[in-house]
Short mmCIF file of C-alpha atoms and ligand atoms in Angstrom, two decimals:
data_model
loop_
_atom_site.label_atom_id
_atom_site.label_comp_id
_atom_site.label_asym_id
_atom_site.label_seq_id
_atom_site.Cartn_x
_atom_site.Cartn_y
_atom_site.Cartn_z
CA MET G 19 -5.52 -39.68 10.95
CA LYS G 20 -3.02 -38.14 13.30
CA THR G 21 -1.68 -35.49 10.96
CA GLU G 22 -5.19 -34.38 10.10
CA ARG G 23 -6.05 -33.91 13.74
CA TRP G 24 -3.01 -31.67 14.19
CA ILE G 25 -3.90 -29.30 11.42
CA ARG G 26 -7.67 -29.24 11.78
CA PRO G 27 -9.55 -25.93 11.90
CA ALA G 28 -9.51 -24.17 15.25
CA VAL G 29 -6.29 -25.85 16.28
CA ALA G 30 -4.01 -23.24 17.77
CA VAL G 31 -0.61 -22.46 16.33
CA LEU G 32 2.41 -21.62 18.41
CA PHE G 33 4.93 -19.27 16.92
CA LEU G 34 8.15 -18.95 18.89
CA SER G 35 11.12 -16.65 18.63
CA ALA G 36 10.37 -14.08 16.00
CA SER G 37 7.33 -15.81 14.57
CA VAL G 38 9.05 -19.01 13.59
CA LEU G 39 6.53 -21.79 13.63
CA VAL G 40 8.02 -24.42 15.88
CA SER G 41 5.12 -26.61 16.87
CA GLN G 42 1.44 -27.17 16.43
CA ILE G 43 -0.63 -27.82 19.48
CA LYS G 44 -3.43 -30.30 19.79
CA GLN G 45 -6.87 -28.78 19.98
CA GLU G 46 -8.10 -31.10 22.73
CA SER G 47 -5.57 -30.13 25.33
CA ARG G 48 -4.25 -26.68 24.63
CA THR G 49 -6.50 -24.52 22.49
CA PRO G 50 -6.31 -21.13 24.19
CA SER G 51 -9.46 -19.41 25.37
CA VAL G 52 -7.80 -16.19 24.21
CA ASN G 53 -5.00 -15.56 21.80
CA MET G 54 -1.77 -15.17 23.69
CA LEU G 55 1.19 -13.04 22.79
CA THR G 56 4.41 -12.56 24.70
CA VAL G 57 6.64 -9.66 23.74
CA ARG G 58 10.17 -10.34 24.91
CA THR G 59 11.20 -6.84 25.97
CA ASP G 60 14.10 -8.48 27.80
CA LEU G 61 15.56 -9.67 24.47
CA GLY G 62 16.27 -8.04 21.12
CA LYS G 63 19.47 -7.85 19.12
CA SER G 64 18.54 -7.41 15.45
CA THR G 65 17.71 -4.07 13.85
CA ILE G 66 14.68 -3.77 11.59
CA SER G 67 16.33 -1.98 8.69
CA LYS G 68 14.29 0.98 7.51
CA HIS G 69 15.03 -0.34 4.01
CA ILE G 70 12.39 -3.03 4.59
CA TYR G 71 9.98 -0.15 3.99
CA GLY G 72 11.41 0.52 0.52
CA HIS G 73 9.52 1.20 -2.70
CA PHE G 74 9.75 0.25 -6.34
CA SER G 75 8.89 2.44 -9.32
CA GLU G 76 9.22 1.27 -12.89
CA HIS G 77 8.69 2.84 -16.29
CA LEU G 78 5.34 1.10 -16.46
CA GLY G 79 1.89 2.54 -17.10
CA HIS G 80 1.49 5.77 -15.15
CA CYS G 81 3.96 5.11 -12.38
CA ILE G 82 6.66 7.46 -13.65
CA TYR G 83 4.79 9.53 -16.25
CA GLY G 84 1.72 11.10 -14.64
CA GLY G 85 2.67 9.53 -11.30
CA TYR G 86 5.85 11.36 -10.42
CA TRP G 87 6.71 13.17 -13.62
CA VAL G 88 4.47 15.79 -15.19
CA GLY G 89 7.21 17.95 -16.74
CA GLU G 90 8.29 21.47 -15.88
CA ASP G 91 5.56 23.09 -17.99
CA SER G 92 2.65 21.21 -16.43
CA PRO G 93 -0.18 23.15 -14.71
CA ILE G 94 0.10 20.51 -11.97
CA PRO G 95 2.33 22.01 -9.26
CA ASN G 96 5.80 20.54 -9.64
CA THR G 97 9.44 21.03 -8.74
CA ARG G 98 11.59 20.64 -11.85
CA GLY G 99 8.87 18.42 -13.39
CA ILE G 100 8.19 16.25 -10.30
CA ARG G 101 4.73 16.45 -8.69
CA LYS G 102 4.74 18.31 -5.39
CA ASP G 103 1.68 16.54 -3.97
CA VAL G 104 3.24 13.11 -4.52
CA VAL G 105 6.55 14.11 -2.95
CA LYS G 106 4.72 15.55 0.06
CA ALA G 107 2.67 12.38 0.55
CA LEU G 108 5.65 10.03 0.18
CA LYS G 109 7.79 12.10 2.52
CA GLU G 110 5.15 11.46 5.19
CA LEU G 111 6.09 7.78 4.88
CA ASN G 112 9.81 8.51 5.31
CA ILE G 113 10.40 6.31 2.33
CA PRO G 114 13.93 4.98 2.80
CA ASN G 115 14.81 3.91 -0.74
CA LEU G 116 13.39 3.81 -4.23
CA ARG G 117 14.16 1.06 -6.74
CA TRP G 118 14.24 2.17 -10.41
CA PRO G 119 13.98 1.93 -13.49
CA GLY G 120 12.52 -1.62 -13.37
CA GLY G 121 11.54 -4.41 -13.21
CA CYS G 122 11.52 -5.97 -16.62
CA PHE G 123 12.04 -2.50 -18.08
CA ALA G 124 15.52 -2.36 -16.48
CA ASP G 125 16.87 -5.08 -18.76
CA GLU G 126 15.82 -3.09 -21.83
CA TYR G 127 16.92 0.30 -20.60
CA HIS G 128 20.02 2.03 -21.91
CA TRP G 129 20.84 4.80 -19.49
CA LYS G 130 22.63 7.02 -21.97
CA ASP G 131 19.29 7.51 -23.78
CA GLY G 132 18.03 9.30 -20.65
CA ILE G 133 20.65 12.02 -20.15
CA GLY G 134 21.35 15.38 -21.78
CA PRO G 135 18.87 17.88 -23.25
CA LYS G 136 15.44 16.28 -23.40
CA SER G 137 14.92 17.27 -27.01
CA ASN G 138 17.97 15.20 -27.98
CA ARG G 139 17.00 12.07 -26.09
CA PRO G 140 16.06 9.17 -28.35
CA SER G 141 12.79 7.42 -27.70
CA MET G 142 12.25 3.67 -27.44
CA ILE G 143 9.36 1.25 -27.36
CA ASN G 144 8.47 -0.05 -23.92
CA THR G 145 7.87 -3.55 -25.23
CA HIS G 146 7.11 -5.09 -21.84
CA TRP G 147 4.52 -2.62 -20.76
CA GLY G 148 1.89 -1.79 -23.34
CA GLY G 149 4.21 -1.19 -26.30
CA VAL G 150 4.05 2.55 -25.67
CA THR G 151 6.74 5.01 -26.73
CA GLU G 152 9.11 5.98 -23.94
CA ASN G 153 10.53 9.44 -24.59
CA ASN G 154 13.26 9.13 -21.95
CA HIS G 155 12.38 12.47 -20.41
CA PHE G 156 12.71 10.89 -16.99
CA GLY G 157 16.27 9.62 -16.78
CA THR G 158 19.19 9.46 -14.38
CA HIS G 159 19.27 13.16 -13.39
CA GLU G 160 15.50 13.29 -12.91
CA PHE G 161 15.56 10.10 -10.81
CA MET G 162 18.37 11.42 -8.64
CA ASP G 163 16.48 14.70 -8.23
CA LEU G 164 13.40 12.74 -7.17
CA CYS G 165 15.40 10.81 -4.56
CA GLU G 166 16.86 14.06 -3.25
CA GLN G 167 13.38 15.57 -3.00
CA LEU G 168 12.14 12.47 -1.21
CA GLU G 169 15.30 12.32 0.92
CA CYS G 170 15.56 8.63 0.18
CA GLU G 171 18.35 6.40 -1.08
CA PRO G 172 18.38 5.47 -4.75
CA TYR G 173 18.45 1.81 -5.74
CA ILE G 174 19.34 1.42 -9.43
CA THR G 175 18.83 -1.82 -11.31
CA ALA G 176 21.18 -2.14 -14.27
CA ASN G 177 20.60 -3.77 -17.61
CA VAL G 178 22.14 -7.24 -17.68
CA GLY G 179 19.69 -8.95 -20.04
CA SER G 180 20.30 -6.76 -23.10
CA GLY G 181 23.05 -4.42 -21.90
CA THR G 182 26.78 -4.75 -21.52
CA VAL G 183 29.23 -4.85 -18.65
CA TYR G 184 30.79 -1.70 -20.08
CA GLU G 185 27.44 0.10 -19.97
CA MET G 186 26.84 -0.73 -16.32
CA ALA G 187 30.41 0.08 -15.31
CA GLN G 188 30.12 3.45 -17.03
CA TRP G 189 26.79 4.16 -15.31
CA VAL G 190 28.35 3.57 -11.90
CA GLU G 191 31.25 5.83 -12.89
CA TYR G 192 28.99 8.57 -14.32
CA ILE G 193 26.98 8.75 -11.13
CA THR G 194 29.49 8.14 -8.36
CA SER G 195 33.01 9.06 -9.48
CA ASP G 196 34.81 12.28 -8.61
CA ALA G 197 37.81 11.50 -10.83
CA ILE G 198 38.47 13.20 -14.14
CA SER G 199 37.11 10.94 -16.88
CA PRO G 200 34.94 11.10 -19.98
CA MET G 201 31.95 9.88 -17.94
CA THR G 202 32.35 12.43 -15.17
CA GLU G 203 32.89 15.20 -17.73
CA LEU G 204 29.65 14.16 -19.40
CA ARG G 205 27.84 14.33 -16.06
CA LYS G 206 29.21 17.82 -15.47
CA GLN G 207 28.16 18.94 -18.96
CA ASN G 208 24.67 17.71 -18.07
CA GLY G 209 24.57 19.97 -15.05
CA ARG G 210 25.83 17.91 -12.13
CA GLU G 211 29.25 18.88 -10.87
CA LYS G 212 29.60 16.65 -7.81
CA PRO G 213 29.02 12.91 -7.91
CA TRP G 214 25.98 11.47 -6.22
CA LYS G 215 26.10 8.68 -3.70
CA VAL G 216 24.40 5.49 -4.87
CA LYS G 217 24.96 2.46 -2.73
CA PHE G 218 22.34 0.02 -3.98
CA TRP G 219 22.86 -1.48 -7.45
CA GLY G 220 20.89 -4.39 -8.85
CA ILE G 221 22.76 -6.68 -11.23
CA GLY G 222 19.83 -7.31 -13.53
CA ASN G 223 16.22 -8.11 -12.73
CA GLU G 224 14.44 -11.45 -12.94
CA ASN G 225 17.17 -12.86 -15.14
CA TRP G 226 15.43 -16.22 -14.78
CA GLY G 227 12.57 -14.66 -16.79
CA CYS G 228 12.14 -11.28 -18.49
CA GLY G 229 15.79 -10.43 -17.81
CA GLY G 230 17.14 -13.02 -20.23
CA ASN G 231 15.61 -16.41 -19.36
CA MET G 232 18.95 -17.58 -17.96
CA THR G 233 19.76 -20.70 -16.01
CA PRO G 234 21.08 -20.07 -12.50
CA ASP G 235 24.56 -21.31 -13.45
CA TYR G 236 24.72 -19.06 -16.47
CA TYR G 237 23.41 -16.07 -14.53
CA ALA G 238 25.93 -16.67 -11.73
CA ASP G 239 28.78 -16.36 -14.24
CA VAL G 240 27.29 -13.23 -15.80
CA MET G 241 26.68 -11.71 -12.36
CA ARG G 242 30.33 -12.28 -11.45
CA GLN G 243 31.46 -10.62 -14.63
CA PHE G 244 29.24 -7.55 -14.16
CA SER G 245 30.13 -7.29 -10.49
CA THR G 246 33.86 -7.36 -11.22
CA PHE G 247 33.70 -4.15 -13.23
CA CYS G 248 31.43 -2.14 -10.94
CA ARG G 249 33.81 -0.10 -8.82
CA ASN G 250 33.69 1.67 -5.51
CA PHE G 251 34.62 5.26 -6.34
CA GLY G 252 35.82 7.39 -3.43
CA ASP G 253 33.86 6.52 -0.33
CA ASN G 254 30.82 5.31 -2.29
CA ARG G 255 30.67 1.64 -1.28
CA LEU G 256 28.42 -0.47 -3.50
CA THR G 257 25.88 -2.94 -2.20
CA LYS G 258 25.65 -5.20 -5.25
CA ILE G 259 22.33 -6.99 -5.33
CA ALA G 260 22.29 -10.12 -7.47
CA CYS G 261 19.12 -11.44 -9.03
CA GLY G 262 17.78 -14.01 -6.60
CA PRO G 263 15.01 -16.52 -6.98
CA ASN G 264 11.45 -16.31 -8.12
CA SER G 265 9.28 -17.31 -5.14
CA GLU G 266 9.88 -21.01 -4.40
CA ASN G 267 12.82 -21.58 -6.73
CA TYR G 268 15.14 -22.96 -4.03
CA ASN G 269 17.52 -24.36 -6.63
CA TRP G 270 18.25 -20.84 -7.91
CA MET G 271 19.10 -19.77 -4.37
CA ASP G 272 21.31 -22.81 -3.82
CA VAL G 273 23.26 -22.31 -7.05
CA LEU G 274 23.86 -18.63 -6.33
CA MET G 275 24.89 -19.21 -2.72
CA LYS G 276 26.95 -22.36 -2.87
CA GLU G 277 29.98 -21.03 -4.80
CA PRO G 278 32.31 -18.95 -2.62
CA VAL G 279 33.19 -16.77 -5.63
CA ASN G 280 29.51 -15.96 -6.19
CA ARG G 281 29.19 -14.99 -2.55
CA ARG G 282 32.23 -12.74 -2.76
CA MET G 283 30.79 -10.88 -5.74
CA MET G 284 27.51 -9.83 -4.11
CA GLN G 285 26.41 -8.21 -0.89
CA ALA G 286 22.80 -9.27 -1.28
CA LEU G 287 20.39 -11.06 -3.54
CA SER G 288 16.75 -10.51 -4.28
CA LEU G 289 13.56 -12.50 -3.84
CA HIS G 290 10.36 -11.80 -5.76
CA TYR G 291 7.02 -13.07 -4.58
CA TYR G 292 3.64 -11.60 -5.54
CA THR G 293 0.35 -12.51 -3.87
CA VAL G 294 -2.04 -13.65 -6.59
CA CYS G 295 -5.49 -14.63 -5.37
CA HIS G 296 -6.28 -17.22 -8.05
CA ASP G 297 -3.67 -17.85 -10.74
CA TRP G 298 -1.62 -15.85 -13.23
CA ARG G 299 -4.13 -16.32 -16.03
CA LYS G 300 -7.10 -15.04 -14.01
CA LYS G 301 -5.80 -13.35 -10.93
CA GLY G 302 -9.07 -11.94 -9.63
CA SER G 303 -10.54 -8.47 -9.33
CA ALA G 304 -8.97 -5.86 -7.07
CA THR G 305 -12.37 -4.75 -5.77
CA GLN G 306 -15.03 -7.33 -6.68
CA PHE G 307 -14.15 -10.26 -4.46
CA ASP G 308 -15.95 -12.31 -1.86
CA GLU G 309 -15.12 -13.68 1.55
CA SER G 310 -13.52 -16.84 0.14
CA GLU G 311 -11.21 -14.76 -2.06
CA TRP G 312 -10.29 -12.57 0.90
CA PHE G 313 -9.34 -15.75 2.77
CA LEU G 314 -7.36 -17.16 -0.15
CA THR G 315 -5.42 -13.92 -0.48
CA MET G 316 -4.49 -14.01 3.21
CA LYS G 317 -3.48 -17.64 2.96
CA LYS G 318 -1.31 -17.00 -0.09
CA THR G 319 0.32 -13.92 1.34
CA ARG G 320 1.30 -15.80 4.50
CA LYS G 321 3.32 -18.07 2.20
CA MET G 322 5.93 -15.30 2.25
CA GLU G 323 6.95 -16.49 5.72
CA GLU G 324 7.57 -20.06 4.57
CA MET G 325 9.59 -18.86 1.58
CA ILE G 326 11.76 -16.57 3.66
CA GLN G 327 12.39 -19.38 6.14
CA LYS G 328 13.36 -21.85 3.43
CA HIS G 329 15.53 -19.42 1.48
CA SER G 330 17.16 -18.26 4.72
CA ALA G 331 17.94 -21.87 5.64
CA ILE G 332 19.84 -22.26 2.35
CA MET G 333 21.62 -18.96 2.91
CA ASP G 334 22.51 -19.96 6.49
CA LYS G 335 24.13 -23.14 5.18
CA TYR G 336 26.65 -21.16 3.12
CA ASP G 337 26.69 -17.86 4.97
CA PRO G 338 26.12 -18.53 8.67
CA GLU G 339 27.44 -15.07 9.59
CA LYS G 340 24.55 -13.61 7.59
CA ARG G 341 26.78 -11.29 5.58
CA ILE G 342 24.58 -11.50 2.50
CA GLY G 343 21.24 -9.76 2.67
CA LEU G 344 17.96 -11.06 1.31
CA MET G 345 16.19 -8.18 -0.46
CA VAL G 346 12.53 -8.87 -1.19
CA ASP G 347 12.64 -6.19 -3.82
CA GLU G 348 9.27 -6.98 -5.43
CA TRP G 349 6.24 -8.01 -3.42
CA GLY G 350 2.56 -7.19 -3.01
CA ASN G 351 -0.85 -8.03 -4.39
CA TRP G 352 -1.17 -8.53 -8.14
CA HIS G 353 -4.82 -8.35 -9.26
CA ASP G 354 -6.46 -8.13 -12.68
CA VAL G 355 -6.26 -4.62 -14.11
CA GLU G 356 -9.25 -2.35 -13.65
CA PRO G 357 -11.81 -2.91 -16.42
CA GLY G 358 -11.28 -0.58 -19.36
CA THR G 359 -7.64 0.17 -18.56
CA ASN G 360 -4.62 -0.82 -20.65
CA PRO G 361 -3.73 -4.43 -19.66
CA GLY G 362 -0.06 -3.52 -20.03
CA PHE G 363 -0.32 -0.75 -17.44
CA LEU G 364 -1.14 -2.94 -14.41
CA TYR G 365 -3.47 -0.36 -12.88
CA GLN G 366 -5.44 -1.75 -9.94
CA GLN G 367 -7.54 -0.29 -7.14
CA ASN G 368 -6.47 -0.86 -3.56
CA THR G 369 -8.83 -1.96 -0.78
CA LEU G 370 -8.78 -2.92 2.85
CA ARG G 371 -7.60 -6.36 1.66
CA ASP G 372 -4.44 -4.76 0.25
CA ALA G 373 -3.86 -2.96 3.54
CA LEU G 374 -3.98 -6.24 5.44
CA VAL G 375 -1.65 -7.87 2.93
CA ALA G 376 0.82 -5.01 3.40
CA ALA G 377 0.68 -5.33 7.19
CA VAL G 378 1.00 -9.12 7.22
CA ASN G 379 4.10 -8.96 5.00
CA LEU G 380 5.74 -6.09 6.86
CA ASP G 381 5.36 -8.06 10.11
CA ILE G 382 6.97 -11.07 8.42
CA PHE G 383 9.89 -8.97 7.14
CA ASN G 384 10.37 -7.37 10.57
CA ASN G 385 10.45 -10.77 12.22
CA HIS G 386 13.12 -11.96 9.76
CA CYS G 387 15.20 -8.79 9.81
CA ASP G 388 18.32 -10.76 10.67
CA ARG G 389 18.36 -11.79 6.98
CA VAL G 390 15.82 -9.55 5.25
CA ARG G 391 17.61 -6.23 4.91
CA MET G 392 15.40 -4.61 2.30
CA ALA G 393 11.97 -5.00 0.72
CA ASN G 394 10.29 -2.97 -2.00
CA ILE G 395 6.55 -3.04 -2.49
CA ALA G 396 5.46 -3.01 -6.13
CA GLN G 397 4.81 -0.29 -7.13
CA THR G 398 4.55 3.16 -5.56
CA ILE G 399 2.10 4.97 -7.86
CA ASN G 400 -0.69 3.78 -10.21
CA VAL G 401 0.78 0.28 -10.66
CA LEU G 402 -0.06 -2.92 -8.74
CA GLN G 403 -0.26 -2.41 -4.96
CA ALA G 404 0.25 1.32 -5.03
CA MET G 405 0.53 3.86 -2.23
CA ILE G 406 -0.90 6.61 -4.41
CA LEU G 407 -3.29 6.77 -7.35
CA THR G 408 -3.28 9.85 -9.55
CA LYS G 409 -5.78 11.16 -12.06
CA ASP G 410 -4.65 14.39 -13.71
CA LYS G 411 -4.25 16.85 -10.85
CA ASP G 412 -5.93 14.67 -8.20
CA ILE G 413 -4.37 12.07 -5.95
CA VAL G 414 -5.76 9.35 -3.72
CA LEU G 415 -3.92 7.83 -0.77
CA THR G 416 -4.64 4.10 -0.68
CA PRO G 417 -5.28 1.88 2.36
CA SER G 418 -1.77 0.41 1.77
CA TYR G 419 -0.33 3.92 2.07
CA TYR G 420 -1.76 4.19 5.56
CA VAL G 421 -0.25 0.89 6.66
CA PHE G 422 3.18 2.15 5.61
CA ARG G 423 2.51 5.32 7.60
CA MET G 424 1.43 3.37 10.68
CA TYR G 425 4.43 1.03 10.48
CA LYS G 426 7.12 3.67 10.08
CA VAL G 427 7.65 3.47 13.85
CA HIS G 428 9.52 0.21 13.17
CA HIS G 429 12.16 1.88 10.94
CA ASP G 430 15.61 1.09 12.33
CA ALA G 431 14.14 -0.03 15.65
CA THR G 432 15.32 -3.11 17.54
CA LEU G 433 13.21 -6.17 16.88
CA LEU G 434 11.68 -7.63 20.04
CA PRO G 435 11.02 -11.35 19.60
CA THR G 436 7.41 -12.41 20.07
CA GLU G 437 5.74 -15.67 20.97
CA LEU G 438 2.22 -15.89 19.62
CA LEU G 439 -0.50 -18.42 20.12
CA SER G 440 -3.24 -17.65 17.62
CA GLU G 441 -6.63 -19.09 16.88
CA TRP G 442 -7.40 -20.23 13.35
CA TYR G 443 -9.40 -18.26 10.85
CA VAL G 444 -11.45 -20.95 9.12
CA SER G 445 -12.89 -20.93 5.62
CA GLY G 446 -14.53 -24.15 4.40
CA ASN G 447 -12.00 -26.84 5.16
CA ASP G 448 -9.08 -24.51 5.16
CA THR G 449 -7.39 -22.50 7.89
CA VAL G 450 -4.90 -19.73 8.40
CA ALA G 451 -3.70 -18.18 11.68
CA ALA G 452 -5.94 -15.21 12.44
CA VAL G 453 -3.38 -13.08 14.23
CA GLY G 454 0.03 -11.85 13.07
CA CYS G 455 2.38 -9.42 14.74
CA SER G 456 5.81 -7.90 15.22
CA ALA G 457 7.29 -5.71 17.93
CA SER G 458 10.22 -3.36 18.24
CA ARG G 459 11.84 -0.85 20.57
CA ASP G 460 12.82 2.51 19.13
CA ALA G 461 15.73 4.79 20.03
CA GLN G 462 13.59 6.55 22.67
CA GLY G 463 12.78 3.22 24.36
CA ILE G 464 9.16 3.16 23.18
CA ILE G 465 7.85 -0.28 22.29
CA HIS G 466 5.71 -0.58 19.19
CA LEU G 467 3.52 -3.58 18.62
CA SER G 468 1.83 -4.10 15.28
CA MET G 469 -0.91 -6.69 15.01
CA THR G 470 -3.22 -7.94 12.31
CA ASN G 471 -6.47 -9.87 12.55
CA VAL G 472 -7.10 -11.30 9.09
CA ASN G 473 -10.40 -12.89 10.11
CA SER G 474 -12.88 -10.84 8.13
CA LYS G 475 -15.85 -11.73 10.33
CA LYS G 476 -14.72 -11.97 13.91
CA ALA G 477 -12.96 -9.71 16.38
CA VAL G 478 -10.27 -11.46 18.43
CA ASP G 479 -9.02 -10.87 21.95
CA VAL G 480 -5.27 -11.04 22.36
CA LEU G 481 -3.70 -11.25 25.80
CA CYS G 482 -0.32 -9.55 25.44
CA THR G 483 2.36 -9.97 28.10
CA PHE G 484 5.38 -7.69 28.02
CA GLN G 485 8.00 -9.95 29.56
CA GLY G 486 10.73 -7.88 31.16
CA LEU G 487 8.43 -5.02 32.21
CA THR G 488 6.63 -4.83 35.53
CA ALA G 489 3.93 -2.33 34.62
CA LEU G 490 2.82 -0.55 31.48
CA GLN G 491 2.76 3.21 31.96
CA ASP G 492 1.11 4.59 28.91
CA VAL G 493 -0.43 2.86 25.90
CA SER G 494 -1.84 4.50 22.79
CA GLY G 495 -2.51 3.34 19.28
CA GLU G 496 -4.26 3.52 15.97
CA ALA G 497 -6.06 0.92 13.91
CA LEU G 498 -7.23 0.61 10.35
CA SER G 499 -10.32 -1.29 9.27
CA ALA G 500 -13.45 -0.59 7.26
CA GLU G 501 -17.05 -1.61 7.08
CA LYS G 502 -16.65 -3.82 4.02
CA ILE G 503 -13.78 -6.05 2.95
CA ASN G 504 -13.53 -4.26 -0.37
CA ASP G 505 -13.80 -0.68 0.85
CA CYS G 506 -11.32 1.58 -0.89
CA ASN G 507 -10.44 5.23 -1.33
CA ASP G 508 -11.33 6.68 -4.67
CA PHE G 509 -11.39 9.93 -6.62
CA ALA G 510 -14.26 12.34 -6.07
CA LYS G 511 -15.47 10.82 -2.82
CA ALA G 512 -14.58 11.17 0.81
CA GLU G 513 -11.82 8.87 2.01
CA THR G 514 -13.32 5.73 3.59
CA VAL G 515 -10.25 3.77 4.68
CA HIS G 516 -7.76 5.44 6.99
CA PRO G 517 -6.38 4.84 10.49
CA LYS G 518 -8.30 5.95 13.54
CA THR G 519 -7.37 6.25 17.20
CA PHE G 520 -7.57 2.82 18.82
CA GLN G 521 -8.39 2.34 22.47
CA ASP G 522 -9.92 -1.10 22.69
CA PHE G 523 -7.44 -2.50 25.19
CA LYS G 524 -7.14 -2.94 28.96
CA LYS G 525 -3.92 -2.62 30.95
CA LYS G 526 -3.13 -4.72 33.99
CA GLY G 527 0.42 -4.88 35.34
CA ASN G 528 2.61 -5.90 32.44
CA THR G 529 -0.29 -7.23 30.38
CA LEU G 530 -2.62 -5.75 27.86
CA THR G 531 -5.79 -7.35 26.60
CA VAL G 532 -6.42 -6.08 23.11
CA ARG G 533 -9.65 -6.55 21.19
CA LEU G 534 -8.65 -6.47 17.55
CA PRO G 535 -11.66 -5.78 15.32
CA ALA G 536 -12.38 -8.14 12.45
CA LYS G 537 -10.21 -7.47 9.36
CA SER G 538 -7.98 -4.93 11.05
CA VAL G 539 -4.44 -3.84 11.63
CA ALA G 540 -3.40 -1.99 14.77
CA VAL G 541 -0.17 -0.42 15.94
CA LEU G 542 0.27 0.29 19.64
CA ALA G 543 2.89 2.42 21.36
CA VAL G 544 3.75 1.13 24.82
CA LYS G 545 5.79 3.08 27.35
O1 AHR J 1413 6.23 -5.23 -11.06
C1 AHR J 1413 5.87 -5.66 -12.34
C2 AHR J 1413 6.84 -6.68 -12.91
O2 AHR J 1413 6.81 -7.82 -12.13
C3 AHR J 1413 8.28 -6.29 -12.90
O3 AHR J 1413 8.64 -5.51 -13.99
C4 AHR J 1413 8.98 -7.61 -12.96
O4 AHR J 1413 10.24 -7.58 -12.36
C5 AHR J 1413 8.00 -8.54 -12.27
O5 AHR J 1413 7.77 -9.67 -13.01
#
């Protein structure tokens, strides 16, 4: 059958202009002997917002408590209760923004419980995440202190599901207003004279699910109401982020986008998509997986590209000027929790597979930066696809952490469109493109090319042409791989997965032949 022939294993795929799949090429006539990549250094108009490299930290398991917050009296070195080692490690990533306090927790959180003297703060039950008691010792002032220590922008998600418009409006006022008012007086009494700047505000979280199980029409009305009463105080301009769809819910996107009033009331909307190897009931182990599960994970994570394309097409229909941003403010691998840990704490180990998933997604976001203005991996510490794991005083930097460190060269750089012809990575009767990539030019004129080879068994040669350059002066790079697909970094053992200097490439004129090892990610700097 014709269609079958076109999608058979080993058929090459042609991605044109910023990785958009435009055609599939027949194996018989045009399968490349090498993988071919053209970097259009002569083009480039969109900026890869640094906010694509954002993070998400919820009151969940040991993300906040034990992760960031140990309290002022802890023997673990801290600044006003916040771990020094964690701040140091995250600053290395130049993390641009931090989303807080949830997640599902956000729609149960009442911010006034988390201000004032700690001994007076009421506790609550964290019903979503393990039913544990939340003592509210980490609240607004502690979060703002954390962001100041990290030198990142705060992104606060307000309670729409079980909160009130009044509550959110007062939170915005408490944090950002310089006027004389009961809220600003309260802030001053609690030790903060000057207002903070907080641009990013989420109007609820997953209101199609844990945030109230709303229909899109109902949520759109509620969003408009909440948005109306959230004010710009002084020069603090709000970026109001509406709750967007869950993965492939294109109807939710359409409903939110089609009404001009909805569009006027938001500057962005979110998209949540998690990579789950099997299914939500039995997701699969973070560390005990085989080759076929590695493949499946890569296949499922590549779905992000299709979703962004389809959601963007709907957004383009109503907002061709691309005023409204798409914020992928929850993404990453979601595995089964580690055996013996609290199922409500979502604690999972992090292997080379997670590193590749991070890199594949970051390349996708870069390539769609004309619409994707922010993304937040879930979640920074001890929860889901974390950057850092902590155990008492010890910390571990995960393979995903290193991908974020390697990719920081793309922050606020100009996207250079790429055209990629990749071989298939074949598993049984199924296929996925082996190679992924994105490229950018930074403020100093240096070109950075990130590339992944998701084939776990085979190195691939990629012939890269830098169209617009005559000769490549200087090329350097680093790559991350490991001996085994499930290698990870763990407590009380030497680190096994981290980037190393990469030199497996040959320059000739304006071309570079790169040999990407099996199951690897590489970032090259080209001058
Ligand atoms: O990141 C864990 C949870 O996943 C978040 O709380 C929720 O928004 C999503 O369903």
